[in-house]
Amino acid sequence: MPISPIRRQRRKAARPGELLAAALDCFVAKGYAATRLEDVAERAGVAKGTLYLYYTNKESLFKAVIQEGILPVVAENEAIAAQHNGSSFELLEKLLDNWWRRIGCTAYAGIPKLMVAEARNFPEVAAFYYEHVIARGRAVVGMALEQGMARGEFRRLDIQTTIDVVIAPILMLLIWRFSLACCQDGSADATLYLRIHLDLLRQGLRAAQV
Amino acid sequence: MPISPIRRQRRKAARPGELLAAALDCFVAKGYAATRLEDVAERAGVAKGTLYLYYTNKESLFKAVIQEGILPVVAENEAIAAQHNGSSFELLEKLLDNWWRRIGCTAYAGIPKLMVAEARNFPEVAAFYYEHVIARGRAVVGMALEQGMARGEFRRLDIQTTIDVVIAPILMLLIWRFSLACCQDGSADATLYLRIHLDLLRQGLRAAQV
Amino acid sequence: MPISPIRRQRRKAARPGELLAAALDCFVAKGYAATRLEDVAERAGVAKGTLYLYYTNKESLFKAVIQEGILPVVAENEAIAAQHNGSSFELLEKLLDNWWRRIGCTAYAGIPKLMVAEARNFPEVAAFYYEHVIARGRAVVGMALEQGMARGEFRRLDIQTTIDVVIAPILMLLIWRFSLACCQDGSADATLYLRIHLDLLRQGLRAAQV
Amino acid sequence: MPISPIRRQRRKAARPGELLAAALDCFVAKGYAATRLEDVAERAGVAKGTLYLYYTNKESLFKAVIQEGILPVVAENEAIAAQHNGSSFELLEKLLDNWWRRIGCTAYAGIPKLMVAEARNFPEVAAFYYEHVIARGRAVVGMALEQGMARGEFRRLDIQTTIDVVIAPILMLLIWRFSLACCQDGSADATLYLRIHLDLLRQGLRAAQV
DNA sequence: TATGAATGAGTATTCATTCAT
DNA sequence: AATGAATGAATACTCATTCAT
């Protein structure tokens, strides 16, 4: 029984993912320009030319890294928000926590730093990222804030701006880990960081108890 | 006729600053690798070769951009903290506000994004930046927090981690402006952003009133 | 169809030799610094980048030119000396003659001039050349002289210095051909030159007949 | 009494010589291409621009180095030959010895190596050198040989070729000292070398005593 | 499909040369 | 005459991309 064609099939199907994973690692570690396609190929265990069978050039590989990298996650938080019943702050907690667990602990964790570093060189990719990740992420957080304010659970603040303030520490946590964290002595404890962020938010957002 | 050598002298003295300013703009806009020294020279209004009269190579120019870019500011916040009397939160307010006004509104505003983007390619520069900017900035904020907790003005939280949470939105604000901000419709209002961050913090840090 | 990979293989195996030949020609004609790698590539019928697939940089190409250029020849004279029986002067004759025919008439003829011209810029290469070519060549000539003196065929002279005097006209012949020879009207007759050198030596070295 | 204008005058008159001396050193040590005019200027103790007040460009400086470098010597040997009375071999001895002492021990000693190394890049300079140094030097040696053969002091050999054989060890001695000599353990004894060369020649040239 | 040898456009860097002072 | 700041042409080297196999 010749299993090999099936395996080859499997192999072929797995290729794009392997290539993207290798590319993501390289891009995050060294930036777009300093990443040599030869390194990506080597890390993926293929020859340089093989990359071009799957992606037309370096830029399209970069786009794919960003785009594929976020597809697994974008919808989840929206589902969480839709299904949630409970306090608005509990929803915020769930959202930030989920985002951390589903992005922060995965291979995709490096994408925000990568996107930030290259946004100005790849405006379309940045626009895509903004639209499909940032905007949707902001929208969900915005919903939680609106709901909380409507209910009287949160005090009234400008929502669009508050969204940014709420999200910033999470983004910063990721960016930090892929940039200056190497200079720190003890690597910061992400769990503690998130807990304190939420602690401050809980009390900070709370509406004045009459 | 007799003033000319002086003029020349003046020109030569001014050159490094002009070159650094041009380089900072380019590096921030396009990243280290994508910045061509020819562009830097052109923006500074000199020829390519002139750059090499002042900086031995691209890397040393980059280092100078980072190092010179921060020297003007590091000490200020420390002075503010030393001179402050008033509540600890007022000190935090002053610090964040000053940092914003002295960095965020100047040409140096792009440095954090640049440093974040290139930290892994220039570990020594990152270490220098961490030691001379980040560490000192964190220390001042840490002092304010400690003082506030000691006085009973703030509730007790892990200080090192709280520092990061407090600083993160400020860093993120700058990074954002030099990366994905271009994708946003209305550019966010920094003043409002800072106000809300401080609002949330004020209430979030406050010790329980018995 | 099936022979093609072999052909490619053959090509790749032949490349280094073709590149070295082209580089030797250029280096000898124009010197190290004035030789542009693009010219070498063009002469070898390849693109600039191809050179770098085989030699890491200009200097390593230069080293390879010198080192590969002499490997073919160094051992021959030693073999001749080992096998010789006959008068010591006949051995000297054989050695000089062989050296001329095996180096002087080949593509390697330009190496001594090249080495002389660049010795001070590439001390390690010069040391390598001295050790593997000059020293061994001197040793063989030295053996012939010692033998001749021991037998009473040659008169007694300082051997180390006599070696240099004996070899000098041969080296000079090569160096001349690749430098000032172009200014001469009739290019000198190398055969006659060697004959006269040996004629003078035969009589000059002869021990006084009692 | 203001001596300064005189001194300045003297200084100015001395400049070309100082510049040539510095240039000769640099050219000999590193070759034409690898010599930076800035180095020449520094060695001469002047600014870069000053060089251009005396020589229009690098090439003309090189030409001057060669041409000035030999002017002091060319005529001497001719005078020696004209005044000589005594055996022809004694004349040869005088010529070689004088040449060694007047060139070999001076700063001009490096010129032959320099000329050899750059002859192909500067054909006109080489032609000049050939005509004014080589040709005249060969002519004087040729005269000695002819005279000796005519007198029956030397045996008959092709004169033009014999000239080259006689001169070669002297040239090689100089060339060697400015190239591969650095690789040798004990630097060769030039006096001994010349003595042996002449010893071999004396006996080698001698006509058969009937 | 997959390979990797070959290509050549693009950039950092050097240095002879100029010229305002 | 002398300076040295400034220039820009020239060249080593890199790496994305192609294509014969």
GROMACS .gro file of N, CA, C and O (backbone and C1' of nucleotides) in nm, chain E residues 2-21:
model
  140
  842DA       P    1   0.656   2.114  -0.384
  842DA     O5'    2   0.805   2.108  -0.438
  842DA     C5'    3   0.874   1.984  -0.435
  842DA     C4'    4   1.017   2.006  -0.474
  842DA     C3'    5   1.086   2.121  -0.400
  842DA     O3'    6   1.199   2.064  -0.337
  842DA     C1'    7   1.121   2.136  -0.634
  843DT       P    8   1.298   2.158  -0.247
  843DT     O5'    9   1.412   2.187  -0.353
  843DT     C5'   10   1.480   2.077  -0.412
  843DT     C4'   11   1.576   2.127  -0.517
  843DT     C3'   12   1.672   2.234  -0.466
  843DT     O3'   13   1.801   2.178  -0.462
  843DT     C1'   14   1.586   2.285  -0.683
  844DG       P   15   1.905   2.226  -0.349
  844DG     O5'   16   2.001   2.320  -0.434
  844DG     C5'   17   2.045   2.281  -0.562
  844DG     C4'   18   2.092   2.405  -0.637
  844DG     C3'   19   2.154   2.513  -0.550
  844DG     O3'   20   2.248   2.587  -0.626
  844DG     C1'   21   1.975   2.603  -0.659
  845DA       P   22   2.401   2.545  -0.629
  845DA     O5'   23   2.445   2.600  -0.773
  845DA     C5'   24   2.411   2.526  -0.889
  845DA     C4'   25   2.398   2.617  -1.009
  845DA     C3'   26   2.503   2.728  -1.017
  845DA     O3'   27   2.536   2.747  -1.154
  845DA     C1'   28   2.286   2.824  -1.003
  846DA       P   29   2.644   2.858  -1.190
  846DA     O5'   30   2.554   2.983  -1.226
  846DA     C5'   31   2.467   2.974  -1.339
  846DA     C4'   32   2.388   3.102  -1.352
  846DA     C3'   33   2.472   3.230  -1.351
  846DA     O3'   34   2.455   3.296  -1.475
  846DA     C1'   35   2.282   3.248  -1.208
  847DT       P   36   2.527   3.435  -1.501
  847DT     O5'   37   2.415   3.540  -1.463
  847DT     C5'   38   2.287   3.530  -1.526
  847DT     C4'   39   2.191   3.630  -1.467
  847DT     C3'   40   2.242   3.774  -1.467
  847DT     O3'   41   2.156   3.851  -1.548
  847DT     C1'   42   2.146   3.718  -1.258
  848DG       P   43   2.214   3.971  -1.633
  848DG     O5'   44   2.174   4.096  -1.545
  848DG     C5'   45   2.039   4.111  -1.502
  848DG     C4'   46   2.032   4.214  -1.392
  848DG     C3'   47   2.128   4.333  -1.409
  848DG     O3'   48   2.068   4.448  -1.350
  848DG     C1'   49   2.174   4.231  -1.209
  849DA       P   50   2.023   4.565  -1.447
  849DA     O5'   51   1.919   4.643  -1.353
  849DA     C5'   52   1.804   4.575  -1.305
  849DA     C4'   53   1.783   4.605  -1.156
  849DA     C3'   54   1.801   4.751  -1.119
  849DA     O3'   55   1.704   4.785  -1.020
  849DA     C1'   56   1.951   4.620  -0.993
  850DG       P   57   1.696   4.931  -0.961
  850DG     O5'   58   1.770   4.921  -0.820
  850DG     C5'   59   1.719   4.832  -0.722
  850DG     C4'   60   1.803   4.845  -0.597
  850DG     C3'   61   1.835   4.991  -0.559
  850DG     O3'   62   1.825   5.005  -0.417
  850DG     C1'   63   2.034   4.868  -0.582
  851DT       P   64   1.834   5.155  -0.359
  851DT     O5'   65   1.939   5.142  -0.241
  851DT     C5'   66   1.967   5.016  -0.184
  851DT     C4'   67   2.095   5.022  -0.104
  851DT     C3'   68   2.137   5.162  -0.058
  851DT     O3'   69   2.197   5.147   0.070
  851DT     C1'   70   2.309   5.070  -0.187
  852DA       P   71   2.227   5.270   0.161
  852DA     O5'   72   2.371   5.232   0.215
  852DA     C5'   73   2.388   5.109   0.281
  852DA     C4'   74   2.535   5.078   0.293
  852DA     C3'   75   2.616   5.183   0.367
  852DA     O3'   76   2.717   5.115   0.441
  852DA     C1'   77   2.691   5.169   0.141
  853DT       P   78   2.810   5.195   0.539
  853DT     O5'   79   2.933   5.235   0.448
  853DT     C5'   80   3.008   5.131   0.386
  853DT     C4'   81   3.109   5.191   0.290
  853DT     C3'   82   3.189   5.310   0.345
  853DT     O3'   83   3.324   5.269   0.350
  853DT     C1'   84   3.122   5.345   0.122
  854DT       P   85   3.434   5.369   0.409
  854DT     O5'   86   3.522   5.404   0.280
  854DT     C5'   87   3.550   5.300   0.188
  854DT     C4'   88   3.615   5.361   0.065
  854DT     C3'   89   3.723   5.465   0.097
  854DT     O3'   90   3.834   5.433   0.017
  854DT     C1'   91   3.565   5.556  -0.052
  855DC       P   92   3.980   5.488   0.051
  855DC     O5'   93   3.996   5.604  -0.055
  855DC     C5'   94   3.958   5.578  -0.190
  855DC     C4'   95   3.961   5.707  -0.270
  855DC     C3'   96   4.062   5.810  -0.219
  855DC     O3'   97   4.112   5.877  -0.334
  855DC     C1'   98   3.850   5.906  -0.221
  856DA       P   99   4.266   5.918  -0.342
  856DA     O5'  100   4.268   6.002  -0.477
  856DA     C5'  101   4.228   5.939  -0.597
  856DA     C4'  102   4.151   6.035  -0.686
  856DA     C3'  103   4.224   6.164  -0.722
  856DA     O3'  104   4.186   6.200  -0.854
  856DA     C1'  105   4.030   6.218  -0.600
  857DT       P  106   4.260   6.322  -0.922
  857DT     O5'  107   4.164   6.443  -0.888
  857DT     C5'  108   4.031   6.442  -0.939
  857DT     C4'  109   3.953   6.559  -0.883
  857DT     C3'  110   4.021   6.696  -0.892
  857DT     O3'  111   3.941   6.777  -0.976
  857DT     C1'  112   3.915   6.665  -0.684
  858DT       P  113   3.983   6.925  -1.007
  858DT     O5'  114   3.878   7.011  -0.923
  858DT     C5'  115   3.740   6.974  -0.926
  858DT     C4'  116   3.661   7.059  -0.830
  858DT     C3'  117   3.690   7.209  -0.839
  858DT     O3'  118   3.565   7.276  -0.837
  858DT     C1'  119   3.717   7.139  -0.617
  859DC       P  120   3.551   7.424  -0.893
  859DC     O5'  121   3.534   7.510  -0.760
  859DC     C5'  122   3.446   7.464  -0.658
  859DC     C4'  123   3.462   7.548  -0.534
  859DC     C3'  124   3.514   7.691  -0.561
  859DC     O3'  125   3.458   7.777  -0.463
  859DC     C1'  126   3.660   7.585  -0.417
  860DA       P  127   3.371   7.903  -0.508
  860DA     O5'  128   3.310   7.952  -0.371
  860DA     C5'  129   3.241   7.860  -0.288
  860DA     C4'  130   3.281   7.878  -0.142
  860DA     C3'  131   3.292   8.024  -0.099
  860DA     O3'  132   3.245   8.034   0.035
  860DA     C1'  133   3.502   7.918  -0.071
  861DT       P  134   3.237   8.173   0.104
  861DT     O5'  135   3.372   8.175   0.188
  861DT     C5'  136   3.391   8.075   0.288
  861DT     C4'  137   3.530   8.086   0.345
  861DT     C3'  138   3.569   8.227   0.389
  861DT     O3'  139   3.582   8.230   0.530
  861DT     C1'  140   3.746   8.115   0.276
   0.00000   0.00000   0.00000
